[in-house]
mmCIF file of N, CA and C in Angstrom:
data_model
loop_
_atom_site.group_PDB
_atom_site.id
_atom_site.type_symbol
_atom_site.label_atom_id
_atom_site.label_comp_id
_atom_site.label_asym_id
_atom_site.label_seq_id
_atom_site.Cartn_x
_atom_site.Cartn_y
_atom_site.Cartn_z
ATOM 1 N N UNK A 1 118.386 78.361 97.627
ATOM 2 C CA UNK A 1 118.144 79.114 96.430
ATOM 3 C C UNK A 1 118.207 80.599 96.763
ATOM 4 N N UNK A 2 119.392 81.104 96.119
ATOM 5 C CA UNK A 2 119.197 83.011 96.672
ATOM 6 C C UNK A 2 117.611 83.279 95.715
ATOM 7 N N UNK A 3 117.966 84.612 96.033
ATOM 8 C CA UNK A 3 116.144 85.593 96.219
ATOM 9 C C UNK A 3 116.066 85.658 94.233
ATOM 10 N N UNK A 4 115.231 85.626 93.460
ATOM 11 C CA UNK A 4 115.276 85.600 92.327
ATOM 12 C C UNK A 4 115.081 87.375 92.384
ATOM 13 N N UNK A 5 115.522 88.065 91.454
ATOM 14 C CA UNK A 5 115.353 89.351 90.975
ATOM 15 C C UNK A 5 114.401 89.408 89.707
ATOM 16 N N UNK A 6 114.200 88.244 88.974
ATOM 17 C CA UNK A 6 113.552 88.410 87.774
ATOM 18 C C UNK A 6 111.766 87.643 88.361
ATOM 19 N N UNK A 7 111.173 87.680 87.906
ATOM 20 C CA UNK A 7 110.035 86.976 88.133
ATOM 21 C C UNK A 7 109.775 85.992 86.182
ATOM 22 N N UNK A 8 110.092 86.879 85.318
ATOM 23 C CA UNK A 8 109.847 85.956 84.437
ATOM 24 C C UNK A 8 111.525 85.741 83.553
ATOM 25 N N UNK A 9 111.763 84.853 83.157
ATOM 26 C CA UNK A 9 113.067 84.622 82.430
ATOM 27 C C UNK A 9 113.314 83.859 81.557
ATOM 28 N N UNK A 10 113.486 84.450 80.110
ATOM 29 C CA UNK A 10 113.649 83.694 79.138
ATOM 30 C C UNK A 10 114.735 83.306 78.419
ATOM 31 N N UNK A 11 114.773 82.105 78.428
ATOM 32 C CA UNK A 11 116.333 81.727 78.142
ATOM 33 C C UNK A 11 116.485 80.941 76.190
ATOM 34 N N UNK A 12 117.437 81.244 75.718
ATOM 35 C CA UNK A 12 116.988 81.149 74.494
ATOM 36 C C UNK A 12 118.682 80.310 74.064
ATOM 37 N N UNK A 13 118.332 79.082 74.278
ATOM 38 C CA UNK A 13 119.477 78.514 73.796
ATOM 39 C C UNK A 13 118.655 77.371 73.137
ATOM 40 N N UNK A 14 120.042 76.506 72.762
ATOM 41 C CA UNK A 14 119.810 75.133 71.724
ATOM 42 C C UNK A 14 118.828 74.314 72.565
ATOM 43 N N UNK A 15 118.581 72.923 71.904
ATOM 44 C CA UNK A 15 117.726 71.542 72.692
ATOM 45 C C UNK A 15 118.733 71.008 73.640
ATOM 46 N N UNK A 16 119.919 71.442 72.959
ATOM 47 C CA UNK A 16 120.684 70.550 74.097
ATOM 48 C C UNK A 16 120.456 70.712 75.607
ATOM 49 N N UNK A 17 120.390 71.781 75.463
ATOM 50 C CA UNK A 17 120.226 72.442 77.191
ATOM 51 C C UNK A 17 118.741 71.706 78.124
ATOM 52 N N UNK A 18 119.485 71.524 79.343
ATOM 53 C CA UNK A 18 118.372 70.351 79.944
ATOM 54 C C UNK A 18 116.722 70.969 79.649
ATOM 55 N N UNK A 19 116.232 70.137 79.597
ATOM 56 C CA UNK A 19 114.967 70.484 79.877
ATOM 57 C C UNK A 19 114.642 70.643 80.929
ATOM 58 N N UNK A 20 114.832 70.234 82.246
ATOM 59 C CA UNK A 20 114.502 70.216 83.836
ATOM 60 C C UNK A 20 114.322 71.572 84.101
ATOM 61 N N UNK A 21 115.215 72.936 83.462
ATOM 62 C CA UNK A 21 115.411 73.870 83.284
ATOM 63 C C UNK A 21 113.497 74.289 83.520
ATOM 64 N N UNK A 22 113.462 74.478 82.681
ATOM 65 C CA UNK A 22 111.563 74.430 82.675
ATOM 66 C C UNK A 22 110.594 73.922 83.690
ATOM 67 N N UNK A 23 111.317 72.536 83.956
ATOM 68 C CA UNK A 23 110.274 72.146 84.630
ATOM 69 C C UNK A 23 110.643 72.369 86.092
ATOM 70 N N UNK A 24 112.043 72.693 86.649
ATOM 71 C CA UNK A 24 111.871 72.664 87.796
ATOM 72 C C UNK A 24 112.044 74.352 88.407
ATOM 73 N N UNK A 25 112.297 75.045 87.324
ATOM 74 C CA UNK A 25 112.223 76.371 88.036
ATOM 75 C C UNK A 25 111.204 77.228 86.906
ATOM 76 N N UNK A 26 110.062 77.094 87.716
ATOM 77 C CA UNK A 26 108.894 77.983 87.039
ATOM 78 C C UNK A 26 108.875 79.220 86.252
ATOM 79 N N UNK A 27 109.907 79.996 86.826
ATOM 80 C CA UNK A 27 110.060 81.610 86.181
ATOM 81 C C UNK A 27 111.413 81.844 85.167
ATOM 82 N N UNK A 28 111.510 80.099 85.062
ATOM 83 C CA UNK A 28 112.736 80.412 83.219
ATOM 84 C C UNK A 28 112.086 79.287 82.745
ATOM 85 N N UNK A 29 111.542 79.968 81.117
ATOM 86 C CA UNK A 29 110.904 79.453 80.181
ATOM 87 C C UNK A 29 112.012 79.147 79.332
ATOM 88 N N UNK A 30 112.578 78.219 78.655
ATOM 89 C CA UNK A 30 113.697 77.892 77.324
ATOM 90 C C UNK A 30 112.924 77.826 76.199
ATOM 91 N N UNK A 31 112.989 78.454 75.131
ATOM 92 C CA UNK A 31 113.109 78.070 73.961
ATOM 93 C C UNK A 31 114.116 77.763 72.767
ATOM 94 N N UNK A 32 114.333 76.898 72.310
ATOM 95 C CA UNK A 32 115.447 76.788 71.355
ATOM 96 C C UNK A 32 114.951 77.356 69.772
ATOM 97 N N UNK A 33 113.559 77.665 68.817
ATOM 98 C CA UNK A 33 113.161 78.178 67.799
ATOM 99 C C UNK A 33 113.401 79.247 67.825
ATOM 100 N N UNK A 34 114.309 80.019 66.929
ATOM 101 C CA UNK A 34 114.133 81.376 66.790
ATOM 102 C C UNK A 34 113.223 82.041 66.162
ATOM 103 N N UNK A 35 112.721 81.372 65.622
ATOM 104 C CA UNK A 35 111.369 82.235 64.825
ATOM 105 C C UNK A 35 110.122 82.606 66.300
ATOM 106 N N UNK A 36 110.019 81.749 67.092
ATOM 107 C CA UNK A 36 109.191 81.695 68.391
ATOM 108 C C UNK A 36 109.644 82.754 69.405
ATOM 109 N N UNK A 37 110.686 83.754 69.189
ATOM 110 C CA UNK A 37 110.998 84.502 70.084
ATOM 111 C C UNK A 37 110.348 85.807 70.332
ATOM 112 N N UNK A 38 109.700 86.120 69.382
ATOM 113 C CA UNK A 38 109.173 86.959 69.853
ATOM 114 C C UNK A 38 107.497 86.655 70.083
ATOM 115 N N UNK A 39 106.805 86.045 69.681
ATOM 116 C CA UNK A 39 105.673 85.609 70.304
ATOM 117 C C UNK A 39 105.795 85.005 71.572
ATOM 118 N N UNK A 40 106.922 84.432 72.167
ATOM 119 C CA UNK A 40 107.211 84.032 73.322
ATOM 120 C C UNK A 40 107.276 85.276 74.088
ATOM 121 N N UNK A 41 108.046 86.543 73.546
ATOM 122 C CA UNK A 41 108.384 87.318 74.344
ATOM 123 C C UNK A 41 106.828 88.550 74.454
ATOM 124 N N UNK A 42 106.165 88.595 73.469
ATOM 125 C CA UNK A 42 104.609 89.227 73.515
ATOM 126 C C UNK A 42 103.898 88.389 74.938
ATOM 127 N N UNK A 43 104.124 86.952 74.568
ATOM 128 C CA UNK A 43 102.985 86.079 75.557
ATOM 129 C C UNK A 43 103.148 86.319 76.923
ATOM 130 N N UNK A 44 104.632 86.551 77.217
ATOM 131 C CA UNK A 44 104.804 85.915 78.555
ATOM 132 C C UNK A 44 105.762 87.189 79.201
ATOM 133 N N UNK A 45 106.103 88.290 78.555
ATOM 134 C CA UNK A 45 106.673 89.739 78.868
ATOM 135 C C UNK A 45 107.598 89.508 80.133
ATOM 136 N N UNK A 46 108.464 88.750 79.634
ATOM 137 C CA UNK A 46 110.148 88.564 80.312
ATOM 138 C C UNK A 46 110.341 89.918 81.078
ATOM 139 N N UNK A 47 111.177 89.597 82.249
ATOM 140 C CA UNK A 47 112.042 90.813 82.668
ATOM 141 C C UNK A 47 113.302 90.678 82.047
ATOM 142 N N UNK A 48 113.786 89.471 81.815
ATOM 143 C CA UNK A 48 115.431 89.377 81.318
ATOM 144 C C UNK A 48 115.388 88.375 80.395
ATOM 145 N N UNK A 49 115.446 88.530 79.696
ATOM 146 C CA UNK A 49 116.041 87.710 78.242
ATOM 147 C C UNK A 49 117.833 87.142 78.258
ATOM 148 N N UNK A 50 117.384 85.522 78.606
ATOM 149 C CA UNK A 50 119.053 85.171 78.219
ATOM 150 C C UNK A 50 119.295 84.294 76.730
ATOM 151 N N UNK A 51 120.383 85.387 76.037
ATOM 152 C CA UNK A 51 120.652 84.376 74.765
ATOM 153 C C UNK A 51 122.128 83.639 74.733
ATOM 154 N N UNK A 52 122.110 82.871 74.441
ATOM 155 C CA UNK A 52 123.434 82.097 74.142
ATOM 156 C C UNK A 52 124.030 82.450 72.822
ATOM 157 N N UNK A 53 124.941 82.943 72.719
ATOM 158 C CA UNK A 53 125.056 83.985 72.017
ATOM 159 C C UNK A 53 125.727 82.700 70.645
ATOM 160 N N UNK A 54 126.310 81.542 71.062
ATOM 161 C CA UNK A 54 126.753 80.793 69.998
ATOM 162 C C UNK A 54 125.424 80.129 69.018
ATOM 163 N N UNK A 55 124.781 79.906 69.918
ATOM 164 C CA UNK A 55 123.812 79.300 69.095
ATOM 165 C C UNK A 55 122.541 80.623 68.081
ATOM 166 N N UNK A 56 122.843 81.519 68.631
ATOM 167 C CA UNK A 56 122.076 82.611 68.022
ATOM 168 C C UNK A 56 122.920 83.688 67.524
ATOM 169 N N UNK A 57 124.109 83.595 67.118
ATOM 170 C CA UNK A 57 125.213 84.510 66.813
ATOM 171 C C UNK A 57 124.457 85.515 65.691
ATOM 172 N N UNK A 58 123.723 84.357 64.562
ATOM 173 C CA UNK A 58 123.763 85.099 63.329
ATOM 174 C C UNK A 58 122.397 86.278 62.893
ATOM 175 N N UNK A 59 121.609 86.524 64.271
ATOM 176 C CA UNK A 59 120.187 86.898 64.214
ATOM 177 C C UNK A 59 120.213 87.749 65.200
ATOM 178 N N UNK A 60 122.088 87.570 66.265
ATOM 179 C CA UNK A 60 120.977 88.553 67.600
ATOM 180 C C UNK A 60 121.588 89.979 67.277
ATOM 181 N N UNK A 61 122.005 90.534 66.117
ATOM 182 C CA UNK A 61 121.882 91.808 66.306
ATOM 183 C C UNK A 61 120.483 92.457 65.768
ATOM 184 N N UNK A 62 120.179 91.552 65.106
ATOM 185 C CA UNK A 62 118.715 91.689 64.495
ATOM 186 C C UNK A 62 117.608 91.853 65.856
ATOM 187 N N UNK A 63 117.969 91.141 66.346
ATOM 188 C CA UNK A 63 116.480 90.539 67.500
ATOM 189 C C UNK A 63 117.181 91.858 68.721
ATOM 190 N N UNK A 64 117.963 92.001 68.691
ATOM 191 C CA UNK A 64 118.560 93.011 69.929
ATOM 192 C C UNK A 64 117.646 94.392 69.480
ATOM 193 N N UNK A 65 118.336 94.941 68.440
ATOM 194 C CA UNK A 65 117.648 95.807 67.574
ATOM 195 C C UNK A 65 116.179 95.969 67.466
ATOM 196 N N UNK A 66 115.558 95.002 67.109
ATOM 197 C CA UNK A 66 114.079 95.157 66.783
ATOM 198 C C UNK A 66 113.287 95.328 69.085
ATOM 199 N N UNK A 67 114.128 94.227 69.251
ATOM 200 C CA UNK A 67 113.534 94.770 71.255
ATOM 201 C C UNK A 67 113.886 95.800 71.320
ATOM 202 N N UNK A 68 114.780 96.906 71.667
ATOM 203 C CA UNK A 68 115.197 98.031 71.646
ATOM 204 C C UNK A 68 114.202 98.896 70.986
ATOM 205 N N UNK A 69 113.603 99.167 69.698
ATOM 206 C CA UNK A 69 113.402 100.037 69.024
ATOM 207 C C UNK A 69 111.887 100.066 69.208
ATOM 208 N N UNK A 70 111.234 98.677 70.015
ATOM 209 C CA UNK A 70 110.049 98.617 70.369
ATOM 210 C C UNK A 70 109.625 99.437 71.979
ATOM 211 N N UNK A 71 109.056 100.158 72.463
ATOM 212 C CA UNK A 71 108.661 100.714 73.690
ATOM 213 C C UNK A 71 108.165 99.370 74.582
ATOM 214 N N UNK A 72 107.441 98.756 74.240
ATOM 215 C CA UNK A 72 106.861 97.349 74.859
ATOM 216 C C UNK A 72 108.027 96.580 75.190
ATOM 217 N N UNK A 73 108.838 96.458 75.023
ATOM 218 C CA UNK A 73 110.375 96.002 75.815
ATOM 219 C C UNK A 73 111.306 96.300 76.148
ATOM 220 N N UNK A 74 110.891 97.960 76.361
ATOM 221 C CA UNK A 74 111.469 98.657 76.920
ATOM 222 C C UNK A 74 112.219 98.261 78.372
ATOM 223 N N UNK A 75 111.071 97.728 79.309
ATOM 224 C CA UNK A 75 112.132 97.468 80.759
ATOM 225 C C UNK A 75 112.690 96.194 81.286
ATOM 226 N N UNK A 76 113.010 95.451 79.843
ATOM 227 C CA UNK A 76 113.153 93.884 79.427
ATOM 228 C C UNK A 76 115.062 93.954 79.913
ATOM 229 N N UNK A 77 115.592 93.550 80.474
ATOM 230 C CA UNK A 77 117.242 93.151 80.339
ATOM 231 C C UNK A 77 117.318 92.104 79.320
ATOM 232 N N UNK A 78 118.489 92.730 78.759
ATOM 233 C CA UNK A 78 118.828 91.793 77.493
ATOM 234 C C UNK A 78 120.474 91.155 77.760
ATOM 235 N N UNK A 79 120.615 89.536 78.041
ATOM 236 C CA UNK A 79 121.765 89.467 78.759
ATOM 237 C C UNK A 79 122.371 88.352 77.462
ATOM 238 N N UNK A 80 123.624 88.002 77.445
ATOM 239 C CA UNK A 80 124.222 87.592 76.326
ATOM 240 C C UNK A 80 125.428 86.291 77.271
ATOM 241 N N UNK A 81 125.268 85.423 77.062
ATOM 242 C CA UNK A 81 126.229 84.118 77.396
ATOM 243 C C UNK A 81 127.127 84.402 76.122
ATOM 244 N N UNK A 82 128.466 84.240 76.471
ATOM 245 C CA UNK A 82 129.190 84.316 75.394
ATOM 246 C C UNK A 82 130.937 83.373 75.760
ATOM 247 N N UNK A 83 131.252 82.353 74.332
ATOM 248 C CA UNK A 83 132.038 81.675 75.864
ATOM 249 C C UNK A 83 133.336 82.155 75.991
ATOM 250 N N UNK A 84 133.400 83.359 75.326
ATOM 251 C CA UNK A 84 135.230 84.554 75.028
ATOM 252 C C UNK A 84 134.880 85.862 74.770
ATOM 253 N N UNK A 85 135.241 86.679 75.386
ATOM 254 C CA UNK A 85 135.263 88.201 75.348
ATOM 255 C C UNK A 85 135.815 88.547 73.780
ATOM 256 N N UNK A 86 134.754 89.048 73.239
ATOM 257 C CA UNK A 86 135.557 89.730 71.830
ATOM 258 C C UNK A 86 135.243 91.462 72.079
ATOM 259 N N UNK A 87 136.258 91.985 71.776
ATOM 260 C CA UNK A 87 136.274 93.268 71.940
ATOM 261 C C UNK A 87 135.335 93.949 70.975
ATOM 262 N N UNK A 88 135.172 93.682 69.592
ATOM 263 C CA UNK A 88 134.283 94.225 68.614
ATOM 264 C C UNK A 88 132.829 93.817 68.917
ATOM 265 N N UNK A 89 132.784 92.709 69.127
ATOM 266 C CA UNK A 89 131.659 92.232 68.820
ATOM 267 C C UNK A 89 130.799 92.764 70.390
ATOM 268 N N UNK A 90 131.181 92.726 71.650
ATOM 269 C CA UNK A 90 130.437 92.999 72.550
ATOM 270 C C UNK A 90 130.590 94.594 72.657
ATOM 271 N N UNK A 91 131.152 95.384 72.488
ATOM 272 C CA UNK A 91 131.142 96.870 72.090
ATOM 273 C C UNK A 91 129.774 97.103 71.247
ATOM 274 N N UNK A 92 129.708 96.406 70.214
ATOM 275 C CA UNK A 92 128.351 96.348 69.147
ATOM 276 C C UNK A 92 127.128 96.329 69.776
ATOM 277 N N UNK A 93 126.980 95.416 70.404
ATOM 278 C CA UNK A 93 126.362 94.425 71.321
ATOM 279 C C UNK A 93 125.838 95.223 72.858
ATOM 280 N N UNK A 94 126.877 95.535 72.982
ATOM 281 C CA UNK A 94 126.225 96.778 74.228
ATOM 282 C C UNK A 94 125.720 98.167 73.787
ATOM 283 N N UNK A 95 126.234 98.551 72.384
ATOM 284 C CA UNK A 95 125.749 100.104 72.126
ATOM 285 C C UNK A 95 124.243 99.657 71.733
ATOM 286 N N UNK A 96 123.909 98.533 70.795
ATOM 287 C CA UNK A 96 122.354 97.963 70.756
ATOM 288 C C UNK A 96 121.723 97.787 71.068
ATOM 289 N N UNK A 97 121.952 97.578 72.515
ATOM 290 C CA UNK A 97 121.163 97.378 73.898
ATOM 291 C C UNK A 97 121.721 96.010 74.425
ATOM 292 N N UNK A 98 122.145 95.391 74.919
ATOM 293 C CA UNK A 98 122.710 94.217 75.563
ATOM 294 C C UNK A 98 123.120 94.436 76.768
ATOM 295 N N UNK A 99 122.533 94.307 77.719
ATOM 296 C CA UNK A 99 122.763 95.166 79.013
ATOM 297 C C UNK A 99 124.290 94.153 79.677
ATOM 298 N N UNK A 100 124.338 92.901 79.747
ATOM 299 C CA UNK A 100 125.499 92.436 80.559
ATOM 300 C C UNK A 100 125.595 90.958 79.212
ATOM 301 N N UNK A 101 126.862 90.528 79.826
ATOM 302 C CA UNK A 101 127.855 89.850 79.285
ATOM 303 C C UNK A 101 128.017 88.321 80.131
ATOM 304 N N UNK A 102 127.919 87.431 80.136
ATOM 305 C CA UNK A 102 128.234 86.525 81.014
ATOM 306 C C UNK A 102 129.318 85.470 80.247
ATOM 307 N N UNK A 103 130.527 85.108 80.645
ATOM 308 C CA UNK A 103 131.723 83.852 80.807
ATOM 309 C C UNK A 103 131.774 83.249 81.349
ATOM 310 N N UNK A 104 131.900 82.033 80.597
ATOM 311 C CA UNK A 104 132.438 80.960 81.503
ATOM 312 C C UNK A 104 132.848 81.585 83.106
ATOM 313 N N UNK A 105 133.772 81.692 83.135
ATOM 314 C CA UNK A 105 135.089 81.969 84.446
ATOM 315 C C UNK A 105 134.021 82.549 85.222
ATOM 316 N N UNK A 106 133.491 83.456 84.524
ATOM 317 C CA UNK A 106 132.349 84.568 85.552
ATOM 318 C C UNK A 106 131.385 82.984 86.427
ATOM 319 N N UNK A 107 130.943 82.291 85.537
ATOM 320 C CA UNK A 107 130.320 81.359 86.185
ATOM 321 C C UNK A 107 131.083 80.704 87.161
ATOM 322 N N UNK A 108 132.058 80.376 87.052
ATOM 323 C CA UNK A 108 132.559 79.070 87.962
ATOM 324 C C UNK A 108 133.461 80.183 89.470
ATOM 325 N N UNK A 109 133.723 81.684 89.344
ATOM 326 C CA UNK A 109 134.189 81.975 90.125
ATOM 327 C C UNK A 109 133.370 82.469 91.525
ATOM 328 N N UNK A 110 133.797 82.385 92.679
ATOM 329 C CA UNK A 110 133.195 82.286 93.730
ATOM 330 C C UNK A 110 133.304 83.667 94.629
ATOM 331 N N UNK A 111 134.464 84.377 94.259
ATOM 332 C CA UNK A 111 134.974 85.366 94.780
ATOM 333 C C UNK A 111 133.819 86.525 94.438
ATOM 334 N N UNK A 112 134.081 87.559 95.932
ATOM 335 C CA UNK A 112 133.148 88.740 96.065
ATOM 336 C C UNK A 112 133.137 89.835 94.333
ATOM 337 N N UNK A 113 134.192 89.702 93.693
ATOM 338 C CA UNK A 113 134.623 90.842 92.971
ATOM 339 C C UNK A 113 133.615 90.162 91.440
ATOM 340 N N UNK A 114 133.771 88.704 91.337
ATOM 341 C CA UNK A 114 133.239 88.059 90.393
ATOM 342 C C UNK A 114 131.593 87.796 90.472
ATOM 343 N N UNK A 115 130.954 88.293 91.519
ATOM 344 C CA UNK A 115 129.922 87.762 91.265
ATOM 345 C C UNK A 115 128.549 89.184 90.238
ATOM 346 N N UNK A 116 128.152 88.220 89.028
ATOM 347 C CA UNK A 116 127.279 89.068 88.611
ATOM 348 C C UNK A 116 126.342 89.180 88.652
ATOM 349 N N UNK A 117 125.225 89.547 88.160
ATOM 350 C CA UNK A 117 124.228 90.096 88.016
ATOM 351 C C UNK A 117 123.149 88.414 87.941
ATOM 352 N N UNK A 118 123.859 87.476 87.564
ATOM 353 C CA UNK A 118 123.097 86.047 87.554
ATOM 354 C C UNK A 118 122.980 85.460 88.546
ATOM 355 N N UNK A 119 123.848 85.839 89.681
ATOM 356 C CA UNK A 119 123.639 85.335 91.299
ATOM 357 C C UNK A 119 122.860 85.894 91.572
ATOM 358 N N UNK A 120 122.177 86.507 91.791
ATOM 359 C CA UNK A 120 120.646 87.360 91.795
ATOM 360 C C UNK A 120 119.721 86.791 91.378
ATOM 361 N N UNK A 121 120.178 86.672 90.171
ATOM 362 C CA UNK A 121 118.834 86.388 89.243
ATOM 363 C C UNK A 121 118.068 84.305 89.227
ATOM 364 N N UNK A 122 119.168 84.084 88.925
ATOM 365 C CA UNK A 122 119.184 82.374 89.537
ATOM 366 C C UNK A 122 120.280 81.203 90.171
ATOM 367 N N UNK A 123 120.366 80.642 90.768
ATOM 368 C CA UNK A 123 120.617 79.809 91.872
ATOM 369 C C UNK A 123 121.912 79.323 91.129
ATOM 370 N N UNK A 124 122.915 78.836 91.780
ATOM 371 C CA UNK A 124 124.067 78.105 91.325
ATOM 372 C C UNK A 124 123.974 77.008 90.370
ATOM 373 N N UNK A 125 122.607 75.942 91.167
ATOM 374 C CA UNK A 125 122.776 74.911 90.188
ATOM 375 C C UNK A 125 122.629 75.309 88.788
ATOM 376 N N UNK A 126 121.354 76.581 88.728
ATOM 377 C CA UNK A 126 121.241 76.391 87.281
ATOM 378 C C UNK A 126 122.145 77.318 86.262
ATOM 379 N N UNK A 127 123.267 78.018 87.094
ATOM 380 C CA UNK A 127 124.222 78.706 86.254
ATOM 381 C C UNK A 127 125.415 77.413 85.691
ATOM 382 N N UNK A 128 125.468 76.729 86.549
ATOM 383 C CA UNK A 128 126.253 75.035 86.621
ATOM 384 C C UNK A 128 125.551 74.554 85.043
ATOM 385 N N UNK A 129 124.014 74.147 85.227
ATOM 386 C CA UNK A 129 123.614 73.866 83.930
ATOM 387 C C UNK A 129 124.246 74.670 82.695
ATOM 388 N N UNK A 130 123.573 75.667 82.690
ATOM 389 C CA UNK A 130 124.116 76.511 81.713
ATOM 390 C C UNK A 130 125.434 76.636 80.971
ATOM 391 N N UNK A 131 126.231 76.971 81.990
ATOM 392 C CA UNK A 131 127.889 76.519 81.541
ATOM 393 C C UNK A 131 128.030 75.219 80.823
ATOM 394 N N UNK A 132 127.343 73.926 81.181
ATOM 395 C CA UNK A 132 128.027 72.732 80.611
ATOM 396 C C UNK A 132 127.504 72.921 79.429
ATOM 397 N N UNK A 133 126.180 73.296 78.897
ATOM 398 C CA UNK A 133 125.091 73.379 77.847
ATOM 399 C C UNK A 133 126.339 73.777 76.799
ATOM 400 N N UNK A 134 127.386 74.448 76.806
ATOM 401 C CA UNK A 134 127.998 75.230 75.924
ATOM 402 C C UNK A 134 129.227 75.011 75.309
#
């Protein structure tokens, strides 16, 4: 398991996504309710917030916006799974605060030039999860 960079991590996708997620790595909490996101994010004061950007397409400029404009989540990373680069939409998305971008390809590639900011943060298997979830 490389070195975690985050200590708390909240991951905000559908039910589909395993549950083991939770139970076997202590410092990523999943929730799939969007109404629960931000009392999740008061309770338990994430360093990095991951959203899946398909399953939350229609709310996260809303929820990007309202973290941003709050000081209390201020030193929160706000990271976005997305499974195709759109030029409009992640331009939006980063001027709002959305600090990084994650793809498919980004996941499955091995090379020095490809690796991001999620090899840091958690272990192969569970970037492996993640990808299939989608």
């Amino acid at each position: 398991m490389t070195r975690q960079r985050f200590k708390n991590v909240l991951l905000v996708a559908p039910d589909n996504c395993p549950r083991r997620l939770a139970a076997e790595y202590d410092y990523v909490k999943h929730i799939a309710d969007t109404s629960r996101i931000f009392p999740v994010i008061f309770e338990m004061k994430p360093d990095l917030i991951l959203f899946d950007y398909e399953y939350i397409k229609t709310d996260i400029e809303r929820i990007v916006r309202r973290l941003r404009m709050n000081a209390f989540y201020k030193k929160t990373k706000i990271c976005c799974y997305k499974l195709k680069p759109h030029t409009e939409t992640d331009e939006l998305l980063k001027a709002i605060g959305v600090n990084n971008f994650i793809y498919p390809e980004d996941l499955l590639a091995d090379t020095a030039e490809k690796v991001s900011i999620f090899t840091a943060i958690l272990d192969a298997s569970l970037m492996r999860v993640l990808a299939k979830t989608t």
